Amino acid sequence: MKSPFRPNDAPDASVLDVHRPLIRSLERRGLLRGGLTLGSLVMLTGCDVKRPEAVEAALLAISNLNDKVQALLFDPNKLAPTYPDSMILRPPKFNAYYDVTDVKPVNGATWKLELSGLVQDKRPWTLTDLQALPQSSIVIKHICVEGWSYIGGWTGVPLRTFLERTGADLRAKYVAFKTADNYPSSIDMAAALHPQTLLALQYGGQQLADPFGFPIRLRTAVKLGYKNPKWITAIEVTNTYPGGFWESKGFPWFAGM
Amino acid sequence: MPQNLHLIVALAMTFAAAPALAQSPMPGGMPPPPGMSLAESTAMRFPQPVRVGDLTDRLILQPVESQIILGRVHAVVRNAQGEVSVVMNFGGFYGYGGRLIAVPIDAMVLLGDEMEVVAYTPKQLAGFATFSADGTTPVADDAFLKVGLAKPSH
């Protein structure tokens, strides 16, 4: 039986061939590439699907709108589910944009955390400095955009505490991170101030191991996994959109949960 | 706005924007380079301590994008030379059935709550002898072993 959703006049299938280089360039496998079917392309109303830049602009506009809707729906007081210590996966799952053999361990003795932007006290922080701040522990689920997840136990300095201690402008829009593995990232201030957002120093009660971000990494329960940069070397508070590693390749920026 | 409406709006926007499924331009679980021993291969994979009892029943995957299931961890044993192997069932369906084979633990990596065989292909594993417990002793559940890591292959 013919589907009631199938149009009587099928669109021109050559549209997919015309846009194949663009689709590949998006570097997104799976759902996105599958989502760019002939049907979804022609559903981009008001968009000339024969012009690749028009398709890209339309997708980006939808993604940006998606970010804004998620920001509107975000409840800064709502806590993500937590779990008992017995459910912590030890060791955690490694993931990066390269394999583990390419991890470059950071020397904690010489490491410093640089600060910039809308922060009153821009003194660099050492690991000892951070360890002296009040710590908090959370057992939360790490959810990757790839579809996998695990429960991890993290201890560290609440990012809110750190931002308050350094005199950051908490009305600023963004908190941006630079890392030793060249994985820039950024989150909105509301997520940065959420009680389940940490500058994590420990996993499962032990100092972070090298492949998991020693000496510090971000762990937030309110964002997808790719918004949790490891091996952080600098933090900037800013009102200028900072983007991020995957965001520059087309991933959504807000990535909330 | 009612809670359900929040969900509907969020889902609608999610499907509209079709977020990415993958973030792995570099493959994970690459086999050791030619000439490298299994122990050397593990050493370059930042081996991490894992409780033996926590390995039991884990899925064992082939390091390919489709994450083909090769079997499940049945036990961990040590031979007279002190070498540690993972006894896995191999050749069954979704990790069940098949026969038991012993794979050196240094040929495997941890992938979260799963494992991968990185040093042998399924064809090579098919040539492994069926496991016999003779000359081996089980490694206690509360013992800790160090196992290398890999990023997901998908």
mmCIF file of C-alpha atoms in Angstrom:
data_model
loop_
_atom_site.group_PDB
_atom_site.id
_atom_site.type_symbol
_atom_site.label_atom_id
_atom_site.label_comp_id
_atom_site.label_asym_id
_atom_site.label_seq_id
_atom_site.Cartn_x
_atom_site.Cartn_y
_atom_site.Cartn_z
ATOM 1 C CA MET A 1 0.000 0.000 0.000
ATOM 2 C CA LYS A 2 1.313 3.437 -0.849
ATOM 3 C CA SER A 3 2.272 5.537 2.157
ATOM 4 C CA PRO A 4 -0.103 8.483 2.705
ATOM 5 C CA PHE A 5 2.992 10.605 3.319
ATOM 6 C CA ARG A 6 4.551 9.882 -0.075
ATOM 7 C CA PRO A 7 4.109 12.849 -2.455
ATOM 8 C CA ASN A 8 2.522 12.252 -5.823
ATOM 9 C CA ASP A 9 5.373 13.998 -7.620
ATOM 10 C CA ALA A 10 8.804 12.861 -6.462
ATOM 11 C CA PRO A 11 11.469 15.585 -6.264
ATOM 12 C CA ASP A 12 14.453 15.576 -8.625
ATOM 13 C CA ALA A 13 16.938 13.042 -7.234
ATOM 14 C CA SER A 14 19.855 14.849 -8.869
ATOM 15 C CA VAL A 15 19.730 17.362 -6.014
ATOM 16 C CA LEU A 16 21.569 14.877 -3.806
ATOM 17 C CA ASP A 17 24.333 14.425 -6.376
ATOM 18 C CA VAL A 18 24.745 18.169 -6.728
ATOM 19 C CA HIS A 19 25.193 18.589 -2.983
ATOM 20 C CA ARG A 20 27.271 15.467 -2.272
ATOM 21 C CA PRO A 21 30.554 17.388 -1.664
ATOM 22 C CA LEU A 22 28.802 19.677 0.804
ATOM 23 C CA ILE A 23 27.228 16.768 2.640
ATOM 24 C CA ARG A 24 30.631 15.077 2.963
ATOM 25 C CA SER A 25 32.268 18.294 4.110
ATOM 26 C CA LEU A 26 29.949 18.520 7.096
ATOM 27 C CA GLU A 27 31.974 15.688 8.665
ATOM 28 C CA ARG A 28 28.931 14.289 10.370
ATOM 29 C CA ARG A 29 28.117 10.700 9.898
ATOM 30 C CA GLY A 30 25.003 8.809 10.735
ATOM 31 C CA LEU A 31 21.906 10.769 11.463
ATOM 32 C CA LEU A 32 22.907 14.037 9.860
ATOM 33 C CA ARG A 33 24.118 12.494 6.613
ATOM 34 C CA GLY A 34 21.096 10.210 6.683
ATOM 35 C CA GLY A 35 18.946 13.208 7.554
ATOM 36 C CA LEU A 36 20.045 15.060 4.451
ATOM 37 C CA THR A 37 17.825 12.938 2.307
ATOM 38 C CA LEU A 38 16.057 14.177 -0.704
ATOM 39 C CA GLY A 39 12.884 14.608 1.341
ATOM 40 C CA SER A 40 14.490 16.691 4.087
ATOM 41 C CA LEU A 41 16.367 18.834 1.575
ATOM 42 C CA VAL A 42 13.213 19.838 -0.192
ATOM 43 C CA MET A 43 11.572 20.557 3.169
ATOM 44 C CA LEU A 44 13.964 23.477 3.670
ATOM 45 C CA THR A 45 11.268 25.861 2.621
ATOM 46 C CA GLY A 46 12.380 29.134 1.150
ATOM 47 C CA CYS A 47 15.784 27.669 0.396
ATOM 48 C CA ASP A 48 17.141 27.020 -3.078
ATOM 49 C CA VAL A 49 18.446 23.476 -2.607
ATOM 50 C CA LYS A 50 20.544 23.753 -5.759
ATOM 51 C CA ARG A 51 22.822 26.264 -4.019
ATOM 52 C CA PRO A 52 25.052 24.505 -1.404
ATOM 53 C CA GLU A 53 25.611 27.720 0.560
ATOM 54 C CA ALA A 54 21.835 28.142 0.849
ATOM 55 C CA VAL A 55 21.446 24.643 2.281
ATOM 56 C CA GLU A 56 24.314 25.207 4.720
ATOM 57 C CA ALA A 57 22.896 28.556 5.822
ATOM 58 C CA ALA A 58 19.450 27.038 6.330
ATOM 59 C CA LEU A 59 20.832 24.171 8.441
ATOM 60 C CA LEU A 60 22.918 26.596 10.487
ATOM 61 C CA ALA A 61 19.888 28.833 11.065
ATOM 62 C CA ILE A 62 17.884 25.847 12.331
ATOM 63 C CA SER A 63 20.759 24.813 14.592
ATOM 64 C CA ASN A 64 21.046 28.345 15.993
ATOM 65 C CA LEU A 65 17.306 28.452 16.604
ATOM 66 C CA ASN A 66 17.604 25.085 18.307
ATOM 67 C CA ASP A 67 20.283 26.562 20.608
ATOM 68 C CA LYS A 68 18.034 29.476 21.516
ATOM 69 C CA VAL A 69 15.064 27.227 22.270
ATOM 70 C CA GLN A 70 17.231 25.010 24.464
ATOM 71 C CA ALA A 71 18.551 28.068 26.323
ATOM 72 C CA LEU A 72 14.974 29.208 26.945
ATOM 73 C CA LEU A 73 13.981 25.801 28.258
ATOM 74 C CA PHE A 74 17.053 25.464 30.501
ATOM 75 C CA ASP A 75 16.209 25.514 34.209
ATOM 76 C CA PRO A 76 19.308 26.602 36.182
ATOM 77 C CA ASN A 77 17.876 25.123 39.378
ATOM 78 C CA LYS A 78 16.946 21.723 38.015
ATOM 79 C CA LEU A 79 19.432 18.989 38.885
ATOM 80 C CA ALA A 80 20.364 16.145 36.579
ATOM 81 C CA PRO A 81 19.927 12.603 37.939
ATOM 82 C CA THR A 82 22.687 11.343 40.231
ATOM 83 C CA TYR A 83 23.723 7.784 41.027
ATOM 84 C CA PRO A 84 25.304 5.800 43.878
ATOM 85 C CA ASP A 85 29.087 5.421 44.022
ATOM 86 C CA SER A 86 28.668 1.698 43.342
ATOM 87 C CA MET A 87 27.625 2.511 39.765
ATOM 88 C CA ILE A 88 30.800 4.440 38.892
ATOM 89 C CA LEU A 89 32.567 2.921 35.898
ATOM 90 C CA ARG A 90 36.261 2.425 36.754
ATOM 91 C CA PRO A 91 38.183 3.428 34.733
ATOM 92 C CA PRO A 92 35.988 5.815 32.736
ATOM 93 C CA LYS A 93 35.632 5.633 28.980
ATOM 94 C CA PHE A 94 38.309 7.398 26.988
ATOM 95 C CA ASN A 95 37.267 9.557 24.084
ATOM 96 C CA ALA A 96 38.850 12.337 22.061
ATOM 97 C CA TYR A 97 39.152 13.384 18.455
ATOM 98 C CA TYR A 98 42.307 11.231 18.288
ATOM 99 C CA ASP A 99 43.229 7.822 19.670
ATOM 100 C CA VAL A 100 44.652 7.382 23.155
ATOM 101 C CA THR A 101 48.151 6.747 21.810
ATOM 102 C CA ASP A 102 48.305 10.429 20.846
ATOM 103 C CA VAL A 103 47.512 11.755 24.332
ATOM 104 C CA LYS A 104 50.209 14.180 25.512
ATOM 105 C CA PRO A 105 50.296 14.119 29.326
ATOM 106 C CA VAL A 106 50.424 17.481 31.074
ATOM 107 C CA ASN A 107 53.041 18.149 33.776
ATOM 108 C CA GLY A 108 51.003 19.068 36.831
ATOM 109 C CA ALA A 109 54.014 20.606 38.575
ATOM 110 C CA THR A 110 54.502 23.287 35.924
ATOM 111 C CA TRP A 111 50.909 23.543 34.684
ATOM 112 C CA LYS A 112 49.136 26.858 35.146
ATOM 113 C CA LEU A 113 45.559 27.897 34.480
ATOM 114 C CA GLU A 114 45.476 31.245 32.675
ATOM 115 C CA LEU A 115 42.523 33.619 33.009
ATOM 116 C CA SER A 116 41.360 36.313 30.636
ATOM 117 C CA GLY A 117 38.381 38.424 29.666
ATOM 118 C CA LEU A 118 35.800 39.741 32.130
ATOM 119 C CA VAL A 119 37.636 38.587 35.241
ATOM 120 C CA GLN A 120 38.955 40.929 37.954
ATOM 121 C CA ASP A 121 41.789 38.736 39.224
ATOM 122 C CA LYS A 122 43.697 37.339 36.258
ATOM 123 C CA ARG A 123 46.475 35.698 38.284
ATOM 124 C CA PRO A 124 47.305 32.259 36.882
ATOM 125 C CA TRP A 125 46.279 29.348 39.086
ATOM 126 C CA THR A 126 48.426 26.348 39.974
ATOM 127 C CA LEU A 127 47.119 22.886 40.708
ATOM 128 C CA THR A 128 47.873 23.427 44.406
ATOM 129 C CA ASP A 129 45.808 26.621 44.340
ATOM 130 C CA LEU A 130 42.835 24.764 42.888
ATOM 131 C CA GLN A 131 43.161 21.874 45.310
ATOM 132 C CA ALA A 132 42.890 24.373 48.177
ATOM 133 C CA LEU A 133 39.447 25.563 47.038
ATOM 134 C CA PRO A 134 36.232 23.950 48.345
ATOM 135 C CA GLN A 135 35.560 20.698 46.492
ATOM 136 C CA SER A 136 32.323 19.012 45.521
ATOM 137 C CA SER A 137 31.582 15.480 44.285
ATOM 138 C CA ILE A 138 28.948 14.330 41.821
ATOM 139 C CA VAL A 139 28.092 10.958 40.284
ATOM 140 C CA ILE A 140 26.471 11.710 36.958
ATOM 141 C CA LYS A 141 25.929 10.196 33.544
ATOM 142 C CA HIS A 142 28.244 11.205 30.724
ATOM 143 C CA ILE A 143 26.162 11.154 27.547
ATOM 144 C CA CYS A 144 27.984 11.304 24.235
ATOM 145 C CA VAL A 145 26.412 12.626 21.056
ATOM 146 C CA GLU A 146 27.582 9.363 19.475
ATOM 147 C CA GLY A 147 24.973 7.486 21.495
ATOM 148 C CA TRP A 148 26.985 5.878 24.289
ATOM 149 C CA SER A 149 27.010 6.812 27.958
ATOM 150 C CA TYR A 150 28.525 5.843 31.295
ATOM 151 C CA ILE A 151 28.164 6.802 34.939
ATOM 152 C CA GLY A 152 31.177 8.612 36.353
ATOM 153 C CA GLY A 153 32.134 10.009 39.746
ATOM 154 C CA TRP A 154 33.840 13.385 39.682
ATOM 155 C CA THR A 155 35.305 15.624 42.365
ATOM 156 C CA GLY A 156 36.471 19.164 41.878
ATOM 157 C CA VAL A 157 35.866 22.853 42.290
ATOM 158 C CA PRO A 158 32.359 24.017 41.365
ATOM 159 C CA LEU A 159 32.882 26.334 38.416
ATOM 160 C CA ARG A 160 30.586 28.842 40.116
ATOM 161 C CA THR A 161 32.919 28.930 43.132
ATOM 162 C CA PHE A 162 35.921 29.460 40.888
ATOM 163 C CA LEU A 163 34.262 32.235 38.897
ATOM 164 C CA GLU A 164 33.108 33.986 42.066
ATOM 165 C CA ARG A 165 36.563 33.648 43.642
ATOM 166 C CA THR A 166 38.246 35.227 40.617
ATOM 167 C CA GLY A 167 35.765 38.079 40.368
ATOM 168 C CA ALA A 168 34.343 37.009 37.037
ATOM 169 C CA ASP A 169 31.447 38.987 35.616
ATOM 170 C CA LEU A 170 28.630 36.487 36.190
ATOM 171 C CA ARG A 171 26.384 38.487 33.857
ATOM 172 C CA ALA A 172 28.653 37.694 30.896
ATOM 173 C CA LYS A 173 27.295 35.386 28.218
ATOM 174 C CA TYR A 174 30.035 32.812 27.812
ATOM 175 C CA VAL A 175 32.756 30.895 29.619
ATOM 176 C CA ALA A 176 35.359 29.654 27.153
ATOM 177 C CA PHE A 177 38.120 27.090 27.592
ATOM 178 C CA LYS A 178 41.441 26.404 25.913
ATOM 179 C CA THR A 179 43.120 23.046 26.352
ATOM 180 C CA ALA A 180 46.492 21.410 25.959
ATOM 181 C CA ASP A 181 45.140 19.226 23.141
ATOM 182 C CA ASN A 182 43.864 22.184 21.116
ATOM 183 C CA TYR A 183 40.212 21.474 21.817
ATOM 184 C CA PRO A 184 38.630 24.884 22.405
ATOM 185 C CA SER A 185 35.168 24.815 23.939
ATOM 186 C CA SER A 186 32.648 27.139 25.540
ATOM 187 C CA ILE A 187 29.419 27.068 27.500
ATOM 188 C CA ASP A 188 26.756 29.584 28.454
ATOM 189 C CA MET A 189 27.043 31.330 31.841
ATOM 190 C CA ALA A 190 23.858 29.675 33.142
ATOM 191 C CA ALA A 191 25.412 26.250 32.630
ATOM 192 C CA ALA A 192 28.717 27.445 34.108
ATOM 193 C CA LEU A 193 26.929 28.478 37.302
ATOM 194 C CA HIS A 194 24.880 25.285 37.546
ATOM 195 C CA PRO A 195 25.615 23.343 40.764
ATOM 196 C CA GLN A 196 26.525 20.232 38.755
ATOM 197 C CA THR A 197 29.266 21.929 36.749
ATOM 198 C CA LEU A 198 32.766 21.265 38.073
ATOM 199 C CA LEU A 199 36.379 21.897 37.281
ATOM 200 C CA ALA A 200 37.083 18.233 37.962
ATOM 201 C CA LEU A 201 40.349 17.216 39.626
ATOM 202 C CA GLN A 202 39.495 13.633 40.589
ATOM 203 C CA TYR A 203 37.671 10.621 39.227
ATOM 204 C CA GLY A 204 36.357 7.919 41.555
ATOM 205 C CA GLY A 205 38.202 9.487 44.471
ATOM 206 C CA GLN A 206 41.569 9.358 42.699
ATOM 207 C CA GLN A 207 43.527 12.103 40.957
ATOM 208 C CA LEU A 208 42.510 12.341 37.298
ATOM 209 C CA ALA A 209 44.614 10.018 35.165
ATOM 210 C CA ASP A 210 46.465 11.410 32.158
ATOM 211 C CA PRO A 211 44.086 10.163 29.444
ATOM 212 C CA PHE A 212 41.066 11.617 31.228
ATOM 213 C CA GLY A 213 42.236 15.211 31.428
ATOM 214 C CA PHE A 214 44.838 15.643 34.217
ATOM 215 C CA PRO A 215 45.196 18.084 35.853
ATOM 216 C CA ILE A 216 41.701 19.538 35.291
ATOM 217 C CA ARG A 217 38.785 19.076 32.984
ATOM 218 C CA LEU A 218 35.245 20.333 32.844
ATOM 219 C CA ARG A 219 32.417 18.031 33.928
ATOM 220 C CA THR A 220 28.923 19.328 33.635
ATOM 221 C CA ALA A 221 25.762 17.288 33.976
ATOM 222 C CA VAL A 222 23.788 19.690 31.811
ATOM 223 C CA LYS A 223 25.676 19.311 28.527
ATOM 224 C CA LEU A 224 26.516 16.534 26.106
ATOM 225 C CA GLY A 225 29.939 14.946 26.417
ATOM 226 C CA TYR A 226 31.669 17.008 23.757
ATOM 227 C CA LYS A 227 31.097 20.147 25.860
ATOM 228 C CA ASN A 228 33.448 18.796 28.550
ATOM 229 C CA PRO A 229 36.985 19.788 27.538
ATOM 230 C CA LYS A 230 39.933 17.972 29.124
ATOM 231 C CA TRP A 231 43.458 19.215 29.953
ATOM 232 C CA ILE A 232 42.204 22.793 30.423
ATOM 233 C CA THR A 233 44.912 25.467 30.267
ATOM 234 C CA ALA A 234 42.921 28.723 30.063
ATOM 235 C CA ILE A 235 39.496 30.117 30.909
ATOM 236 C CA GLU A 236 38.006 33.248 29.412
ATOM 237 C CA VAL A 237 34.792 35.012 30.459
ATOM 238 C CA THR A 238 33.399 36.911 27.513
ATOM 239 C CA ASN A 239 30.396 38.308 25.728
ATOM 240 C CA THR A 240 31.867 37.421 22.332
ATOM 241 C CA TYR A 241 30.758 34.063 20.951
ATOM 242 C CA PRO A 242 33.794 31.770 21.361
ATOM 243 C CA GLY A 243 32.586 28.677 19.436
ATOM 244 C CA GLY A 244 34.363 25.388 19.902
ATOM 245 C CA PHE A 245 36.183 22.513 18.219
ATOM 246 C CA TRP A 246 33.157 20.530 17.072
ATOM 247 C CA GLU A 247 30.941 23.574 16.787
ATOM 248 C CA SER A 248 33.260 24.863 14.048
ATOM 249 C CA LYS A 249 32.509 21.646 12.171
ATOM 250 C CA GLY A 250 28.749 22.035 12.425
ATOM 251 C CA PHE A 251 27.854 20.580 15.809
ATOM 252 C CA PRO A 252 25.219 22.455 17.844
ATOM 253 C CA TRP A 253 26.767 24.874 20.337
ATOM 254 C CA PHE A 254 24.296 24.690 23.247
ATOM 255 C CA ALA A 255 24.194 20.864 23.374
ATOM 256 C CA GLY A 256 22.062 20.856 26.498
ATOM 257 C CA MET A 257 20.439 17.928 28.257
ATOM 258 C CA MET B 1 4.659 25.783 29.437
ATOM 259 C CA PRO B 2 3.637 22.245 30.450
ATOM 260 C CA GLN B 3 6.481 19.738 30.843
ATOM 261 C CA ASN B 4 5.256 17.581 27.944
ATOM 262 C CA LEU B 5 5.137 20.581 25.653
ATOM 263 C CA HIS B 6 8.749 21.357 26.552
ATOM 264 C CA LEU B 7 9.683 17.867 25.496
ATOM 265 C CA ILE B 8 7.718 18.011 22.269
ATOM 266 C CA VAL B 9 9.265 21.353 21.303
ATOM 267 C CA ALA B 10 12.748 20.152 22.135
ATOM 268 C CA LEU B 11 12.281 16.932 20.191
ATOM 269 C CA ALA B 12 10.872 18.769 17.211
ATOM 270 C CA MET B 13 13.806 21.150 17.152
ATOM 271 C CA THR B 14 16.248 18.297 17.606
ATOM 272 C CA PHE B 15 14.909 16.434 14.607
ATOM 273 C CA ALA B 16 14.744 19.614 12.583
ATOM 274 C CA ALA B 17 18.404 20.348 13.144
ATOM 275 C CA ALA B 18 19.497 16.692 12.922
ATOM 276 C CA PRO B 19 22.454 16.772 15.339
ATOM 277 C CA ALA B 20 25.574 14.818 14.624
ATOM 278 C CA LEU B 21 25.997 11.243 15.724
ATOM 279 C CA ALA B 22 29.731 10.950 15.613
ATOM 280 C CA GLN B 23 32.776 12.834 16.730
ATOM 281 C CA SER B 24 35.559 10.528 15.674
ATOM 282 C CA PRO B 25 37.486 11.623 12.607
ATOM 283 C CA MET B 26 40.407 9.459 13.774
ATOM 284 C CA PRO B 27 39.815 5.712 14.129
ATOM 285 C CA GLY B 28 40.274 4.047 17.487
ATOM 286 C CA GLY B 29 41.483 0.570 18.400
ATOM 287 C CA MET B 30 44.257 0.432 15.809
ATOM 288 C CA PRO B 31 46.313 -2.802 15.848
ATOM 289 C CA PRO B 32 49.892 -2.645 17.172
ATOM 290 C CA PRO B 33 52.431 -1.602 14.531
ATOM 291 C CA PRO B 34 54.390 -4.504 12.965
ATOM 292 C CA GLY B 35 57.154 -5.728 15.252
ATOM 293 C CA MET B 36 55.670 -4.244 18.419
ATOM 294 C CA SER B 37 55.012 -6.689 21.240
ATOM 295 C CA LEU B 38 51.595 -6.877 22.852
ATOM 296 C CA ALA B 39 53.048 -5.566 26.118
ATOM 297 C CA GLU B 40 54.577 -2.584 24.314
ATOM 298 C CA SER B 41 51.266 -1.958 22.611
ATOM 299 C CA THR B 42 49.479 -1.880 25.952
ATOM 300 C CA ALA B 43 52.136 0.419 27.434
ATOM 301 C CA MET B 44 51.420 3.086 24.808
ATOM 302 C CA ARG B 45 47.689 2.886 25.505
ATOM 303 C CA PHE B 46 47.849 4.400 29.016
ATOM 304 C CA PRO B 47 46.927 1.160 30.829
ATOM 305 C CA GLN B 48 44.485 1.714 33.665
ATOM 306 C CA PRO B 49 43.672 -0.464 36.683
ATOM 307 C CA VAL B 50 40.463 -2.435 36.382
ATOM 308 C CA ARG B 51 38.961 -4.901 38.854
ATOM 309 C CA VAL B 52 38.881 -8.394 37.362
ATOM 310 C CA GLY B 53 35.386 -9.069 38.663
ATOM 311 C CA ASP B 54 34.173 -5.992 36.794
ATOM 312 C CA LEU B 55 35.309 -7.513 33.486
ATOM 313 C CA THR B 56 33.122 -10.607 33.716
ATOM 314 C CA ASP B 57 30.388 -10.747 31.100
ATOM 315 C CA ARG B 58 31.545 -7.593 29.300
ATOM 316 C CA LEU B 59 30.941 -7.513 25.589
ATOM 317 C CA ILE B 60 34.043 -7.874 23.444
ATOM 318 C CA LEU B 61 33.942 -5.964 20.179
ATOM 319 C CA GLN B 62 35.846 -5.866 16.928
ATOM 320 C CA PRO B 63 37.407 -2.386 16.536
ATOM 321 C CA VAL B 64 35.416 -1.426 13.469
ATOM 322 C CA GLU B 65 32.777 1.222 12.965
ATOM 323 C CA SER B 66 29.973 -1.336 13.045
ATOM 324 C CA GLN B 67 31.246 -2.580 16.440
ATOM 325 C CA ILE B 68 30.758 -6.251 15.626
ATOM 326 C CA ILE B 69 30.322 -8.320 18.789
ATOM 327 C CA LEU B 70 32.977 -11.011 18.998
ATOM 328 C CA GLY B 71 31.958 -12.487 22.339
ATOM 329 C CA ARG B 72 31.843 -11.896 26.081
ATOM 330 C CA VAL B 73 34.330 -12.130 28.916
ATOM 331 C CA HIS B 74 33.924 -15.542 30.530
ATOM 332 C CA ALA B 75 36.897 -15.474 32.933
ATOM 333 C CA VAL B 76 40.419 -14.160 33.403
ATOM 334 C CA VAL B 77 43.204 -16.711 33.883
ATOM 335 C CA ARG B 78 46.962 -16.783 34.456
ATOM 336 C CA ASN B 79 49.206 -19.505 33.018
ATOM 337 C CA ALA B 80 52.332 -21.047 34.510
ATOM 338 C CA GLN B 81 54.478 -18.323 32.919
ATOM 339 C CA GLY B 82 52.406 -15.674 34.642
ATOM 340 C CA GLU B 83 50.777 -14.489 31.433
ATOM 341 C CA VAL B 84 47.212 -13.264 31.826
ATOM 342 C CA SER B 85 44.519 -14.063 29.281
ATOM 343 C CA VAL B 86 40.874 -13.266 28.929
ATOM 344 C CA VAL B 87 38.768 -16.350 28.320
ATOM 345 C CA MET B 88 35.999 -15.360 25.963
ATOM 346 C CA ASN B 89 33.304 -17.216 24.136
ATOM 347 C CA PHE B 90 33.799 -16.781 20.427
ATOM 348 C CA GLY B 91 31.757 -17.622 17.374
ATOM 349 C CA GLY B 92 28.328 -17.393 18.961
ATOM 350 C CA PHE B 93 25.533 -14.867 18.536
ATOM 351 C CA TYR B 94 25.524 -11.491 20.313
ATOM 352 C CA GLY B 95 28.125 -12.747 22.737
ATOM 353 C CA TYR B 96 26.325 -15.947 23.605
ATOM 354 C CA GLY B 97 27.191 -19.468 22.556
ATOM 355 C CA GLY B 98 30.247 -20.404 20.535
ATOM 356 C CA ARG B 99 33.385 -21.886 22.069
ATOM 357 C CA LEU B 100 35.827 -20.606 24.658
ATOM 358 C CA ILE B 101 39.206 -19.225 23.597
ATOM 359 C CA ALA B 102 41.931 -17.511 25.665
ATOM 360 C CA VAL B 103 43.159 -14.172 24.321
ATOM 361 C CA PRO B 104 46.179 -12.397 25.874
ATOM 362 C CA ILE B 105 44.881 -9.450 27.851
ATOM 363 C CA ASP B 106 47.509 -7.245 26.211
ATOM 364 C CA ALA B 107 45.788 -7.927 22.872
ATOM 365 C CA MET B 108 42.702 -6.213 24.244
ATOM 366 C CA VAL B 109 41.705 -2.720 25.345
ATOM 367 C CA LEU B 110 39.070 -1.185 27.573
ATOM 368 C CA LEU B 111 36.336 0.768 25.883
ATOM 369 C CA GLY B 112 34.215 1.984 28.741
ATOM 370 C CA ASP B 113 32.153 -0.975 29.899
ATOM 371 C CA GLU B 114 33.148 -3.003 26.856
ATOM 372 C CA MET B 115 36.413 -4.426 25.539
ATOM 373 C CA GLU B 116 37.957 -4.706 22.095
ATOM 374 C CA VAL B 117 40.424 -7.149 20.597
ATOM 375 C CA VAL B 118 42.881 -4.878 18.801
ATOM 376 C CA ALA B 119 45.762 -7.247 18.057
ATOM 377 C CA TYR B 120 43.907 -10.075 16.309
ATOM 378 C CA THR B 121 41.375 -10.199 13.535
ATOM 379 C CA PRO B 122 38.285 -12.393 13.843
ATOM 380 C CA LYS B 123 39.885 -14.723 11.311
ATOM 381 C CA GLN B 124 42.944 -15.082 13.533
ATOM 382 C CA LEU B 125 40.766 -15.608 16.608
ATOM 383 C CA ALA B 126 38.924 -18.382 14.764
ATOM 384 C CA GLY B 127 42.265 -20.200 14.595
ATOM 385 C CA PHE B 128 42.796 -20.064 18.378
ATOM 386 C CA ALA B 129 42.625 -23.399 20.171
ATOM 387 C CA THR B 130 39.569 -24.073 22.297
ATOM 388 C CA PHE B 131 40.402 -23.054 25.864
ATOM 389 C CA SER B 132 41.426 -25.725 28.348
ATOM 390 C CA ALA B 133 41.788 -24.782 31.992
ATOM 391 C CA ASP B 134 44.746 -27.162 32.412
ATOM 392 C CA GLY B 135 47.831 -25.294 33.544
ATOM 393 C CA THR B 136 45.927 -22.086 34.303
ATOM 394 C CA THR B 137 44.540 -20.550 37.456
ATOM 395 C CA PRO B 138 41.657 -18.110 37.624
ATOM 396 C CA VAL B 139 42.576 -14.552 38.568
ATOM 397 C CA ALA B 140 40.563 -13.540 41.625
ATOM 398 C CA ASP B 141 37.642 -11.178 41.123
ATOM 399 C CA ASP B 142 39.068 -8.633 43.558
ATOM 400 C CA ALA B 143 42.463 -8.513 41.831
ATOM 401 C CA PHE B 144 43.336 -5.499 39.705
ATOM 402 C CA LEU B 145 44.958 -5.654 36.266
ATOM 403 C CA LYS B 146 46.171 -2.835 34.068
ATOM 404 C CA VAL B 147 44.565 -2.767 30.633
ATOM 405 C CA GLY B 148 45.181 -0.331 27.785
ATOM 406 C CA LEU B 149 42.579 2.070 26.427
ATOM 407 C CA ALA B 150 41.227 2.982 23.010
ATOM 408 C CA LYS B 151 38.767 5.496 21.721
ATOM 409 C CA PRO B 152 35.491 4.238 20.258
ATOM 410 C CA SER B 153 35.830 2.926 16.723
ATOM 411 C CA HIS B 154 32.483 4.208 15.506
#
